[in-house]
Amino acid sequence: MLEASFARNLPAMTSDALLEAWKRDAAAPFAGWDFSYLDGRMIEAQPPWSYPDLARAAVAQAEDVLDIATGGGEVLASFAPFPGRATAVEGYAPNLPVARARLAPLGVQVFQANTASGMPFEDAAFDLILNRHGGFRAAEMHRVLKPGGVFLTQQVGGDNLDDLTAAFGARLAYPDNTLERTADAFAALGCDLELAQAWRGPVSFADVGALAYFLTAIPWVIDGFDVAAHAETLARLHRQIQADGPLRFTYSRFLLRAVRR
């Protein structure tokens, strides 16, 4: 029924071909955290800070580094060589072989662990913990940090892509993930907050197929996303592109650097 509705919203000669093209985009391979498939089709603004630069500078001063929610290890690998020991944690099983293949040659051991429930490390094991866009529990980060150790994270804000979710009539997946709540949690544990900054900026998609790939790769943005099930909304967005150009939505990010006393 939805596909029939989609067909009514586009010229008959193109609707089936577009729908199949979007399905092919949605089914394209995705591994680790590599969005190179969308090069030239998805344009992302960047926050005013540089997480890679901040992390690289911190790594240069650290003896024991832990990267949590490392994904495919892409970001951590860019900080090599490491002056001391480097370790990574990833909770999503399909990412583990990707991360291990990339990081093992750099001397990085990758563990599978859930950072919210607990990690297989002793107390005060690391002087630097990195986290880019991964879940965590503040108390667990505090536990494995040495006194004077640094926790540096760039997070996806709870209001991330609120305009995109609204377009699909969906709900935000993690509305409570805010700078204020995160900063308060670390401050309550006795950490000094050296950096705390929030930002919102645009991300644009040149075509609906690019959006379909993105939403399939990150399924929590639109819970249950499926090209056929959401064909009517995709058709509306396609018409919007035809009328106004690339789709534009809003990213939300925040940065926090906390030091354990």
Coordinates of C-alpha atoms in Angstrom, one line a residue:
M1 CA 0.0 0.0 0.0
L2 CA 2.8 2.4 0.9
E3 CA 4.6 1.6 -2.4
A4 CA 1.4 2.3 -4.3
S5 CA 1.0 5.6 -2.5
F6 CA 4.6 6.4 -3.5
A7 CA 3.8 5.6 -7.1
R8 CA 1.0 8.1 -7.0
N9 CA 3.4 10.8 -5.8
L10 CA 5.9 10.5 -8.7
P11 CA 5.7 10.3 -12.5
A12 CA 4.8 6.7 -13.4
M13 CA 7.9 6.2 -15.6
T14 CA 10.3 7.1 -12.8
S15 CA 8.7 5.9 -9.5
D16 CA 9.6 2.2 -9.7
A17 CA 13.2 3.0 -10.8
L18 CA 13.7 5.5 -8.0
L19 CA 12.3 3.2 -5.4
E20 CA 14.7 0.4 -6.6
A21 CA 17.6 2.8 -6.6
W22 CA 16.9 3.9 -3.1
K23 CA 16.7 0.2 -2.0
R24 CA 20.1 -0.5 -3.6
D25 CA 21.6 2.5 -1.8
A26 CA 20.1 1.3 1.5
A27 CA 21.6 -2.2 0.9
A28 CA 25.1 -1.0 0.0
P29 CA 27.8 -2.4 2.3
F30 CA 28.7 -0.5 5.5
A31 CA 31.5 -1.5 7.8
G32 CA 33.1 0.1 10.9
W33 CA 32.2 3.8 10.8
D34 CA 33.1 4.5 7.2
F35 CA 30.7 6.7 5.2
S36 CA 32.9 7.1 2.2
Y37 CA 30.1 5.6 0.1
L38 CA 28.4 9.0 0.4
D39 CA 31.4 11.1 -0.7
G40 CA 29.9 14.1 -2.5
R41 CA 26.4 13.1 -1.6
M42 CA 26.4 14.0 2.1
I43 CA 28.1 17.2 3.3
E44 CA 28.7 17.7 7.0
A45 CA 29.5 20.9 8.8
Q46 CA 32.1 20.5 11.6
P47 CA 32.1 21.9 15.1
P48 CA 34.3 24.9 15.9
W49 CA 36.7 22.6 17.9
S50 CA 38.7 19.7 16.4
Y51 CA 38.2 16.5 18.3
P52 CA 41.1 14.8 16.4
D53 CA 43.5 17.6 17.2
L54 CA 42.5 17.6 20.9
A55 CA 42.7 13.8 21.1
R56 CA 46.1 13.6 19.2
A57 CA 47.6 16.2 21.6
A58 CA 46.3 14.2 24.6
V59 CA 47.6 10.9 23.2
A60 CA 51.1 12.4 22.8
Q61 CA 51.2 13.0 26.6
A62 CA 49.7 9.7 27.7
E63 CA 51.2 6.4 28.8
D64 CA 48.0 4.3 28.9
V65 CA 45.3 5.2 26.4
L66 CA 41.8 3.7 26.2
D67 CA 39.5 4.4 23.3
I68 CA 35.9 3.3 24.0
A69 CA 33.3 2.6 21.4
T70 CA 36.1 2.6 18.8
G71 CA 33.8 1.5 16.0
G72 CA 36.1 0.2 13.2
G73 CA 39.1 1.8 14.8
E74 CA 39.3 4.5 12.1
V75 CA 39.7 7.5 14.4
L76 CA 42.0 5.8 16.9
A77 CA 44.3 4.6 14.1
S78 CA 44.8 8.1 13.0
F79 CA 46.5 9.0 16.3
A80 CA 49.3 6.4 15.8
P81 CA 52.1 5.9 16.7
F82 CA 51.3 5.7 20.4
P83 CA 54.0 6.7 22.9
G84 CA 52.8 4.1 25.4
R85 CA 50.1 1.4 25.6
A86 CA 46.9 1.8 23.6
T87 CA 43.7 -0.3 24.1
A88 CA 40.3 -0.1 22.6
V89 CA 36.8 -1.3 23.5
E90 CA 33.9 -2.0 21.1
G91 CA 30.5 -3.3 22.1
Y92 CA 29.0 -3.9 18.6
A93 CA 30.1 -7.4 17.5
P94 CA 30.2 -6.8 13.7
N95 CA 32.8 -4.0 14.3
L96 CA 35.2 -6.1 16.2
P97 CA 37.0 -7.9 13.3
V98 CA 37.2 -4.5 11.4
A99 CA 38.7 -2.8 14.4
R100 CA 41.1 -5.6 15.2
A101 CA 42.3 -5.8 11.6
R102 CA 43.0 -2.1 11.6
L103 CA 44.4 -1.7 15.1
A104 CA 46.4 -4.9 15.7
P105 CA 49.3 -3.9 13.4
L106 CA 49.5 -0.7 15.5
G107 CA 49.9 -2.7 18.7
V108 CA 46.4 -1.9 20.0
Q109 CA 44.4 -4.7 21.7
V110 CA 40.7 -4.5 21.1
F111 CA 38.2 -5.9 23.7
Q112 CA 34.5 -6.5 23.3
A113 CA 32.7 -4.9 26.3
N114 CA 29.7 -2.9 27.2
T115 CA 31.0 0.4 28.6
A116 CA 27.7 1.1 30.4
S117 CA 27.6 -2.1 32.4
G118 CA 31.4 -2.5 33.0
M119 CA 34.7 -3.0 31.4
P120 CA 37.4 -5.7 32.0
F121 CA 40.0 -3.3 33.4
E122 CA 41.4 -2.7 36.9
D123 CA 40.6 0.6 38.8
A124 CA 42.9 3.5 37.8
A125 CA 44.3 1.7 34.8
F126 CA 44.4 4.6 32.2
D127 CA 45.6 8.2 32.2
L128 CA 43.6 9.0 29.1
I129 CA 40.2 7.8 27.9
L130 CA 38.9 8.8 24.5
N131 CA 35.3 8.5 23.3
R132 CA 33.9 9.8 20.0
H133 CA 30.2 9.4 19.6
G134 CA 29.9 6.3 21.9
G135 CA 27.8 5.5 24.9
F136 CA 29.4 5.3 28.3
R137 CA 28.6 5.5 32.0
A138 CA 30.4 8.4 33.9
A139 CA 31.0 6.3 37.0
E140 CA 32.7 3.6 35.0
M141 CA 35.0 6.1 33.2
H142 CA 35.9 7.6 36.6
R143 CA 36.7 4.1 38.0
V144 CA 39.3 3.2 35.3
L145 CA 40.9 6.6 35.2
K146 CA 44.1 7.3 37.2
P147 CA 44.0 10.4 39.5
G148 CA 44.9 13.3 37.2
G149 CA 43.7 11.2 34.2
V150 CA 41.7 12.8 31.4
F151 CA 38.3 11.8 29.9
L152 CA 37.8 13.4 26.5
T153 CA 34.6 12.9 24.5
Q154 CA 32.7 14.3 21.6
Q155 CA 29.1 13.3 21.9
V156 CA 26.1 13.3 19.6
G157 CA 23.6 15.6 21.4
G158 CA 20.2 14.3 22.4
D159 CA 18.5 16.7 20.0
N160 CA 20.7 15.5 17.0
L161 CA 18.7 15.5 13.8
D162 CA 15.5 16.5 15.5
D163 CA 14.3 18.0 12.2
L164 CA 15.0 14.8 10.4
T165 CA 13.2 12.7 13.0
A166 CA 10.2 15.1 12.8
A167 CA 10.1 14.7 9.0
F168 CA 9.5 10.9 9.6
G169 CA 7.2 11.4 12.5
A170 CA 9.7 9.7 14.7
R171 CA 11.0 10.2 18.2
L172 CA 14.6 11.1 19.3
A173 CA 16.4 8.0 20.4
Y174 CA 18.5 9.5 23.3
P175 CA 16.9 12.9 24.2
D176 CA 18.7 12.9 27.6
N177 CA 22.2 12.9 26.2
T178 CA 23.0 16.5 26.8
L179 CA 26.1 18.5 27.8
E180 CA 24.5 19.7 31.0
R181 CA 23.6 16.2 32.2
T182 CA 27.0 14.8 31.3
A183 CA 28.9 17.6 32.8
D184 CA 26.9 17.3 36.0
A185 CA 27.6 13.6 36.2
F186 CA 31.4 14.1 36.1
A187 CA 31.3 17.0 38.4
A188 CA 29.4 15.0 41.0
L189 CA 32.1 12.3 40.8
G190 CA 34.8 14.9 41.7
C191 CA 36.1 15.7 38.3
D192 CA 37.3 19.1 37.1
L193 CA 35.7 20.2 33.8
E194 CA 38.3 21.8 31.6
L195 CA 36.2 22.0 28.4
A196 CA 32.5 21.9 28.0
Q197 CA 31.0 23.2 24.7
A198 CA 27.9 22.5 22.6
W199 CA 27.2 23.2 18.9
R200 CA 24.5 22.7 16.3
G201 CA 25.2 22.8 12.5
P202 CA 24.0 21.5 9.2
V203 CA 24.3 18.2 7.3
S204 CA 22.9 18.0 3.8
F205 CA 22.0 15.1 1.5
A206 CA 22.1 15.6 -2.3
D207 CA 19.6 12.8 -3.0
V208 CA 17.2 10.5 -1.2
G209 CA 19.3 7.4 -1.9
A210 CA 22.1 9.0 0.2
L211 CA 19.6 9.6 3.1
A212 CA 18.4 6.0 2.8
Y213 CA 22.0 4.7 3.1
F214 CA 22.6 6.9 6.1
L215 CA 19.4 5.9 8.0
T216 CA 20.1 2.2 7.3
A217 CA 23.7 2.5 8.6
I218 CA 22.5 4.3 11.8
P219 CA 19.2 2.5 12.6
W220 CA 18.5 4.3 15.8
V221 CA 17.9 7.7 14.1
I222 CA 14.6 6.4 12.6
D223 CA 13.6 3.3 14.5
G224 CA 12.6 0.5 12.0
F225 CA 13.7 2.5 8.9
D226 CA 12.9 0.7 5.7
V227 CA 12.7 2.1 2.2
A228 CA 9.5 0.4 1.3
A229 CA 7.8 1.1 4.7
H230 CA 8.8 4.8 4.5
A231 CA 8.3 5.2 0.7
E232 CA 5.7 8.0 1.1
T233 CA 8.0 10.1 3.2
L234 CA 10.9 9.5 1.0
A235 CA 8.8 10.5 -2.0
R236 CA 7.9 13.8 -0.3
L237 CA 11.6 14.5 0.5
H238 CA 12.5 13.7 -3.1
R239 CA 10.0 16.3 -4.3
Q240 CA 11.5 18.7 -1.8
I241 CA 14.9 18.2 -3.4
Q242 CA 13.5 18.7 -6.9
A243 CA 12.0 22.0 -5.7
D244 CA 14.6 23.4 -3.3
G245 CA 17.9 21.5 -3.7
P246 CA 19.7 19.2 -1.2
L247 CA 17.9 18.2 2.0
R248 CA 19.3 20.0 5.0
F249 CA 19.1 18.8 8.6
T250 CA 20.7 19.7 11.9
Y251 CA 23.5 18.0 13.7
S252 CA 24.0 18.4 17.5
R253 CA 27.4 17.8 19.1
F254 CA 29.1 18.5 22.4
L255 CA 32.6 18.3 23.7
L256 CA 33.7 17.5 27.3
R257 CA 37.1 17.2 28.8
A258 CA 37.0 16.0 32.4
V259 CA 40.0 15.4 34.7
R260 CA 39.8 13.1 37.7
R261 CA 41.0 14.6 40.9

